[in-house]
mmCIF file of C-alpha atoms and ligand atoms in Angstrom:
data_model
loop_
_atom_site.group_PDB
_atom_site.id
_atom_site.type_symbol
_atom_site.label_atom_id
_atom_site.label_comp_id
_atom_site.label_asym_id
_atom_site.label_seq_id
_atom_site.Cartn_x
_atom_site.Cartn_y
_atom_site.Cartn_z
ATOM 1 C CA MET G 288 89.152 -105.906 154.714
ATOM 2 C CA THR G 289 92.082 -108.343 154.775
ATOM 3 C CA ARG G 290 95.329 -107.119 153.344
ATOM 4 C CA LEU G 291 96.492 -108.680 150.097
ATOM 5 C CA PRO G 292 99.931 -110.315 150.028
ATOM 6 C CA VAL G 293 102.851 -108.166 148.864
ATOM 7 C CA ILE G 294 106.197 -109.587 147.755
ATOM 8 C CA ALA G 295 109.091 -107.081 147.905
ATOM 9 C CA ILE G 296 112.167 -107.849 145.807
ATOM 10 C CA ASP G 297 115.213 -105.592 145.990
ATOM 11 C CA GLY G 298 118.753 -105.834 144.725
ATOM 12 C CA PRO G 299 121.505 -104.203 142.672
ATOM 13 C CA ALA G 300 121.657 -103.790 138.877
ATOM 14 C CA ALA G 301 121.379 -106.984 136.811
ATOM 15 C CA SER G 302 121.074 -109.207 139.891
ATOM 16 C CA GLY G 303 118.178 -111.028 138.223
ATOM 17 C CA LYS G 304 115.500 -109.467 140.430
ATOM 18 C CA GLY G 305 113.388 -108.340 137.464
ATOM 19 C CA THR G 306 113.167 -111.802 135.940
ATOM 20 C CA LEU G 307 112.528 -113.364 139.345
ATOM 21 C CA ALA G 308 109.788 -110.852 140.118
ATOM 22 C CA ARG G 309 108.087 -111.506 136.783
ATOM 23 C CA ARG G 310 108.264 -115.280 137.174
ATOM 24 C CA ILE G 311 107.030 -115.223 140.794
ATOM 25 C CA ALA G 312 104.112 -113.006 139.784
ATOM 26 C CA GLN G 313 103.249 -115.405 136.937
ATOM 27 C CA ALA G 314 103.449 -118.469 139.186
ATOM 28 C CA LEU G 315 101.202 -116.946 141.863
ATOM 29 C CA GLY G 316 98.848 -115.012 139.570
ATOM 30 C CA PHE G 317 99.915 -111.722 141.216
ATOM 31 C CA ALA G 318 100.386 -108.359 139.505
ATOM 32 C CA HIS G 319 103.987 -107.190 138.948
ATOM 33 C CA LEU G 320 105.439 -103.678 139.090
ATOM 34 C CA ASP G 321 109.047 -103.142 137.981
ATOM 35 C CA THR G 322 109.644 -99.865 139.827
ATOM 36 C CA GLY G 323 112.981 -99.311 138.047
ATOM 37 C CA ARG G 324 110.966 -98.515 134.924
ATOM 38 C CA LEU G 325 109.431 -95.503 136.670
ATOM 39 C CA TYR G 326 112.873 -94.067 137.508
ATOM 40 C CA ARG G 327 114.094 -94.949 134.017
ATOM 41 C CA ALA G 328 111.121 -93.085 132.493
ATOM 42 C CA VAL G 329 111.961 -89.988 134.565
ATOM 43 C CA GLY G 330 115.653 -90.238 133.596
ATOM 44 C CA LEU G 331 114.747 -90.677 129.922
ATOM 45 C CA THR G 332 112.441 -87.642 130.023
ATOM 46 C CA VAL G 333 115.323 -85.488 131.305
ATOM 47 C CA LEU G 334 117.672 -86.868 128.609
ATOM 48 C CA LYS G 335 115.128 -86.293 125.830
ATOM 49 C CA ARG G 336 114.828 -82.673 126.983
ATOM 50 C CA GLY G 337 118.603 -82.296 126.743
ATOM 51 C CA GLU G 338 118.828 -81.577 130.471
ATOM 52 C CA ASP G 339 121.081 -82.938 133.244
ATOM 53 C CA PRO G 340 119.566 -85.855 135.233
ATOM 54 C CA ALA G 341 121.608 -84.812 138.290
ATOM 55 C CA ASP G 342 119.922 -81.379 138.298
ATOM 56 C CA PRO G 343 117.153 -81.549 140.950
ATOM 57 C CA ALA G 344 115.006 -78.883 139.239
ATOM 58 C CA ALA G 345 115.157 -80.660 135.856
ATOM 59 C CA ALA G 346 114.375 -84.042 137.477
ATOM 60 C CA GLN G 347 111.449 -82.581 139.390
ATOM 61 C CA ARG G 348 109.997 -81.009 136.238
ATOM 62 C CA ALA G 349 110.338 -84.388 134.499
ATOM 63 C CA VAL G 350 108.579 -86.397 137.209
ATOM 64 C CA GLU G 351 105.761 -83.844 137.423
ATOM 65 C CA ALA G 352 105.158 -84.115 133.664
ATOM 66 C CA LEU G 353 105.752 -87.877 133.458
ATOM 67 C CA ASP G 354 104.210 -89.443 130.365
ATOM 68 C CA LEU G 355 103.521 -93.108 131.180
ATOM 69 C CA SER G 356 103.714 -94.065 127.486
ATOM 70 C CA LEU G 357 107.493 -93.713 127.954
ATOM 71 C CA LEU G 358 107.338 -96.983 129.921
ATOM 72 C CA GLU G 359 107.074 -98.684 126.517
ATOM 73 C CA ASP G 360 109.920 -96.693 124.913
ATOM 74 C CA PRO G 361 112.673 -98.982 123.537
ATOM 75 C CA GLU G 362 115.266 -96.575 124.949
ATOM 76 C CA LEU G 363 114.077 -97.359 128.473
ATOM 77 C CA ARG G 364 116.427 -100.354 128.887
ATOM 78 C CA THR G 365 119.639 -98.771 127.577
ATOM 79 C CA ASP G 366 122.603 -98.236 129.914
ATOM 80 C CA ARG G 367 122.468 -94.488 129.271
ATOM 81 C CA THR G 368 118.902 -94.431 130.585
ATOM 82 C CA GLY G 369 119.939 -96.651 133.531
ATOM 83 C CA GLY G 370 122.650 -94.140 134.448
ATOM 84 C CA ALA G 371 120.203 -91.234 134.196
ATOM 85 C CA ALA G 372 117.672 -93.198 136.276
ATOM 86 C CA SER G 373 120.138 -93.690 139.095
ATOM 87 C CA LYS G 374 120.885 -89.936 139.099
ATOM 88 C CA VAL G 375 117.236 -88.833 139.260
ATOM 89 C CA ALA G 376 116.577 -91.592 141.812
ATOM 90 C CA ALA G 377 118.929 -89.900 144.288
ATOM 91 C CA ILE G 378 116.669 -86.819 144.371
ATOM 92 C CA GLN G 379 114.144 -86.815 147.214
ATOM 93 C CA ALA G 380 111.442 -84.912 145.279
ATOM 94 C CA VAL G 381 111.500 -87.584 142.546
ATOM 95 C CA ARG G 382 111.145 -90.421 145.070
ATOM 96 C CA ASP G 383 108.333 -88.584 146.875
ATOM 97 C CA ALA G 384 106.446 -88.062 143.615
ATOM 98 C CA LEU G 385 106.585 -91.799 142.790
ATOM 99 C CA LEU G 386 105.733 -93.072 146.280
ATOM 100 C CA ASP G 387 101.928 -92.997 146.115
ATOM 101 C CA PHE G 388 101.807 -94.715 142.718
ATOM 102 C CA GLN G 389 103.896 -97.619 144.060
ATOM 103 C CA ARG G 390 102.031 -97.959 147.371
ATOM 104 C CA ASN G 391 98.704 -97.768 145.589
ATOM 105 C CA PHE G 392 99.775 -100.567 143.230
ATOM 106 C CA ALA G 393 100.771 -102.716 146.231
ATOM 107 C CA ALA G 394 97.486 -102.085 148.046
ATOM 108 C CA HIS G 395 95.209 -102.419 144.986
ATOM 109 C CA PRO G 396 97.002 -104.659 142.482
ATOM 110 C CA PRO G 397 95.332 -105.275 139.125
ATOM 111 C CA GLY G 398 93.681 -108.693 139.360
ATOM 112 C CA GLY G 399 93.115 -108.321 143.096
ATOM 113 C CA LYS G 400 95.197 -111.324 144.265
ATOM 114 C CA GLY G 401 98.478 -109.838 145.371
ATOM 115 C CA ALA G 402 101.451 -107.797 144.195
ATOM 116 C CA VAL G 403 105.110 -108.302 143.432
ATOM 117 C CA LEU G 404 107.207 -105.113 143.364
ATOM 118 C CA ASP G 405 110.893 -105.047 142.492
ATOM 119 C CA GLY G 406 113.369 -102.212 142.953
ATOM 120 C CA ARG G 407 115.896 -100.857 145.437
ATOM 121 C CA ASP G 408 113.802 -99.695 148.402
ATOM 122 C CA ILE G 409 110.623 -101.769 148.284
ATOM 123 C CA GLY G 410 111.290 -103.701 151.505
ATOM 124 C CA THR G 411 112.794 -100.713 153.308
ATOM 125 C CA VAL G 412 110.671 -97.691 152.288
ATOM 126 C CA ILE G 413 107.776 -98.436 149.911
ATOM 127 C CA CYS G 414 106.342 -101.562 151.557
ATOM 128 C CA PRO G 415 108.084 -102.046 154.921
ATOM 129 C CA ASP G 416 105.230 -104.380 155.947
ATOM 130 C CA ALA G 417 105.494 -106.614 152.852
ATOM 131 C CA THR G 418 104.467 -110.237 153.424
ATOM 132 C CA VAL G 419 107.738 -111.600 152.006
ATOM 133 C CA LYS G 420 110.988 -109.724 151.296
ATOM 134 C CA LEU G 421 113.781 -110.989 149.085
ATOM 135 C CA PHE G 422 117.149 -109.339 148.559
ATOM 136 C CA VAL G 423 118.647 -110.656 145.333
ATOM 137 C CA THR G 424 122.313 -110.235 144.573
ATOM 138 C CA ALA G 425 125.193 -111.713 142.549
ATOM 139 C CA ALA G 426 128.901 -111.006 142.103
ATOM 140 C CA PRO G 427 129.525 -107.816 140.060
ATOM 141 C CA GLU G 428 131.317 -109.759 137.286
ATOM 142 C CA THR G 429 128.363 -112.139 136.944
ATOM 143 C CA ARG G 430 125.933 -109.242 136.799
ATOM 144 C CA ALA G 431 128.099 -107.467 134.224
ATOM 145 C CA GLU G 432 128.172 -110.576 132.033
ATOM 146 C CA ARG G 433 124.359 -110.875 132.169
ATOM 147 C CA ARG G 434 123.805 -107.188 131.398
ATOM 148 C CA TYR G 435 126.436 -107.279 128.624
ATOM 149 C CA LEU G 436 124.548 -110.102 126.883
ATOM 150 C CA GLU G 437 121.220 -108.287 127.304
ATOM 151 C CA LEU G 438 122.662 -105.066 125.811
ATOM 152 C CA LYS G 439 124.416 -106.953 122.997
ATOM 153 C CA ASN G 440 121.081 -108.481 122.007
ATOM 154 C CA GLN G 441 119.730 -104.934 121.734
ATOM 155 C CA GLY G 442 122.567 -104.083 119.338
ATOM 156 C CA SER G 443 124.730 -102.179 121.842
ATOM 157 C CA ALA G 444 128.492 -102.005 121.152
ATOM 158 C CA ARG G 445 129.514 -101.638 124.813
ATOM 159 C CA THR G 446 132.226 -104.045 125.936
ATOM 160 C CA GLU G 447 131.902 -106.268 128.990
ATOM 161 C CA GLU G 448 134.537 -104.137 130.795
ATOM 162 C CA GLN G 449 132.550 -100.953 130.121
ATOM 163 C CA VAL G 450 129.359 -102.622 131.338
ATOM 164 C CA LEU G 451 131.128 -103.737 134.544
ATOM 165 C CA ARG G 452 132.311 -100.168 135.154
ATOM 166 C CA ASP G 453 128.776 -98.804 134.523
ATOM 167 C CA ILE G 454 127.368 -101.315 137.007
ATOM 168 C CA GLN G 455 129.974 -100.497 139.651
ATOM 169 C CA THR G 456 129.316 -96.753 139.265
ATOM 170 C CA ARG G 457 125.571 -97.292 139.560
ATOM 171 C CA ASP G 458 125.945 -99.657 142.570
ATOM 172 C CA ALA G 459 128.081 -97.053 144.351
ATOM 173 C CA ARG G 460 125.573 -94.283 143.607
ATOM 174 C CA ASP G 461 122.538 -96.403 144.615
ATOM 175 C CA SER G 462 124.120 -97.656 147.856
ATOM 176 C CA GLY G 463 125.830 -94.393 148.798
ATOM 177 C CA ARG G 464 122.950 -91.947 148.385
ATOM 178 C CA THR G 465 121.315 -90.501 151.482
ATOM 179 C CA VAL G 466 117.706 -90.953 150.321
ATOM 180 C CA ALA G 467 116.416 -94.540 150.268
ATOM 181 C CA PRO G 468 119.827 -96.155 149.654
ATOM 182 C CA LEU G 469 119.991 -99.692 148.324
ATOM 183 C CA ARG G 470 120.309 -102.004 151.321
ATOM 184 C CA GLN G 471 118.930 -105.304 152.501
ATOM 185 C CA ALA G 472 115.955 -104.912 154.865
ATOM 186 C CA ARG G 473 116.606 -106.582 158.228
ATOM 187 C CA ASP G 474 113.768 -109.052 157.637
ATOM 188 C CA ALA G 475 114.605 -109.837 153.982
ATOM 189 C CA THR G 476 115.920 -113.229 152.867
ATOM 190 C CA LEU G 477 119.167 -113.005 150.894
ATOM 191 C CA LEU G 478 119.285 -114.855 147.572
ATOM 192 C CA ASP G 479 122.704 -114.908 145.894
ATOM 193 C CA THR G 480 122.264 -115.923 142.248
ATOM 194 C CA THR G 481 125.976 -115.923 141.299
ATOM 195 C CA HIS G 482 126.022 -119.705 140.857
ATOM 196 C CA LEU G 483 122.361 -120.222 139.987
ATOM 197 C CA ASP G 484 120.953 -120.264 136.477
ATOM 198 C CA ILE G 485 117.598 -118.616 136.019
ATOM 199 C CA GLU G 486 115.508 -121.774 136.546
ATOM 200 C CA ALA G 487 117.376 -122.656 139.754
ATOM 201 C CA ALA G 488 117.041 -119.079 141.015
ATOM 202 C CA VAL G 489 113.287 -119.039 140.254
ATOM 203 C CA ALA G 490 112.806 -122.381 142.028
ATOM 204 C CA ARG G 491 114.665 -121.172 145.143
ATOM 205 C CA ALA G 492 112.852 -117.816 145.170
ATOM 206 C CA LEU G 493 109.467 -119.533 144.881
ATOM 207 C CA GLU G 494 110.343 -121.829 147.806
ATOM 208 C CA ILE G 495 111.153 -118.797 149.974
ATOM 209 C CA VAL G 496 108.045 -116.907 148.852
ATOM 210 C CA ARG G 497 105.651 -119.850 149.320
ATOM 211 C CA ALA G 498 107.071 -120.529 152.789
ATOM 212 C CA GLY G 499 106.631 -116.832 153.656
ATOM 213 C CA LEU G 500 103.032 -116.770 152.374
ATOM 214 C CA ARG G 501 102.109 -119.746 154.593
ATOM 215 C CA THR G 502 103.322 -118.179 157.844
HETATM 216 O O1 LIG T 12 117.425 -103.337 135.754
HETATM 217 P P1 LIG T 12 118.425 -102.694 136.638
HETATM 218 O O2 LIG T 12 118.620 -103.427 137.918
HETATM 219 O O3 LIG T 12 119.703 -102.371 135.955
HETATM 220 O O4 LIG T 12 117.894 -101.247 137.025
HETATM 221 P P2 LIG T 12 116.426 -100.795 137.353
HETATM 222 O O5 LIG T 12 115.822 -101.677 138.398
HETATM 223 O O6 LIG T 12 115.672 -100.602 136.098
HETATM 224 O O7 LIG T 12 116.673 -99.360 138.054
HETATM 225 C C1 LIG T 12 117.321 -98.292 137.401
HETATM 226 C C2 LIG T 12 117.771 -97.289 138.464
HETATM 227 O O8 LIG T 12 116.615 -96.740 139.119
HETATM 228 C C3 LIG T 12 118.603 -97.882 139.605
HETATM 229 O O9 LIG T 12 119.994 -97.827 139.366
HETATM 230 C C4 LIG T 12 118.215 -97.047 140.818
HETATM 231 O O10 LIG T 12 119.031 -95.921 140.950
HETATM 232 C C5 LIG T 12 116.828 -96.553 140.507
HETATM 233 N N1 LIG T 12 115.787 -97.224 141.292
HETATM 234 C C6 LIG T 12 115.574 -96.794 142.592
HETATM 235 O O11 LIG T 12 116.279 -95.931 143.087
HETATM 236 N N2 LIG T 12 114.567 -97.331 143.336
HETATM 237 C C7 LIG T 12 113.783 -98.297 142.837
HETATM 238 N N3 LIG T 12 112.787 -98.788 143.593
HETATM 239 C C8 LIG T 12 114.010 -98.786 141.531
HETATM 240 C C9 LIG T 12 115.033 -98.235 140.777
#
């Protein structure tokens, strides 16, 4: 059986990787998995139980009892949940528990054409043999501005300075952890979206992906 194409998209918070992944999947007719939502759902479970997301035992209990309906919870996208997600994501047992689900999605994507996965360790750990790997980034201030606008639309009162600090804390935690740290895979193409609007970034990403699918 021939292997289906897999597109791996990694990058730091609010780099635009989620939107790019969704748009690439739409353009190619591939299935899309936003893996950050899985970690967010685990983080949110711990918060809803009134427990500490940095506590390995609490995080493990949460991932073992994960209720996938939480993926639709409006609280999933808040900054508080993002912070909790990055704490549970540093725990090896949590990553191990989510590994098979992600690899299975990549190997057997709904629709059967191909898969786009976005996250922090898709090109390095989850799908090291992905057909195309993109590492999407942007200056921290640009990412903070984008996330600030997204949160404001949700009714959040956080200031742009607070959002920048949240992003910097999360970047440091995601890049500094020992398990599956955020880093660019050696064979990933870097896409810096600091000076690209979303349409320009999508166009450039699709060029890279289509070229990679042809080779
Ligand atoms: O949307 P945003 O980039 O802010 O975050 P996300 O992709 O929803 O991920 C939330 C958190 O989950 C990140 O800060 C990471 O700590 C963690 N995560 C991870 O460790 N590995 C992944 N493949 C995806 C997310």
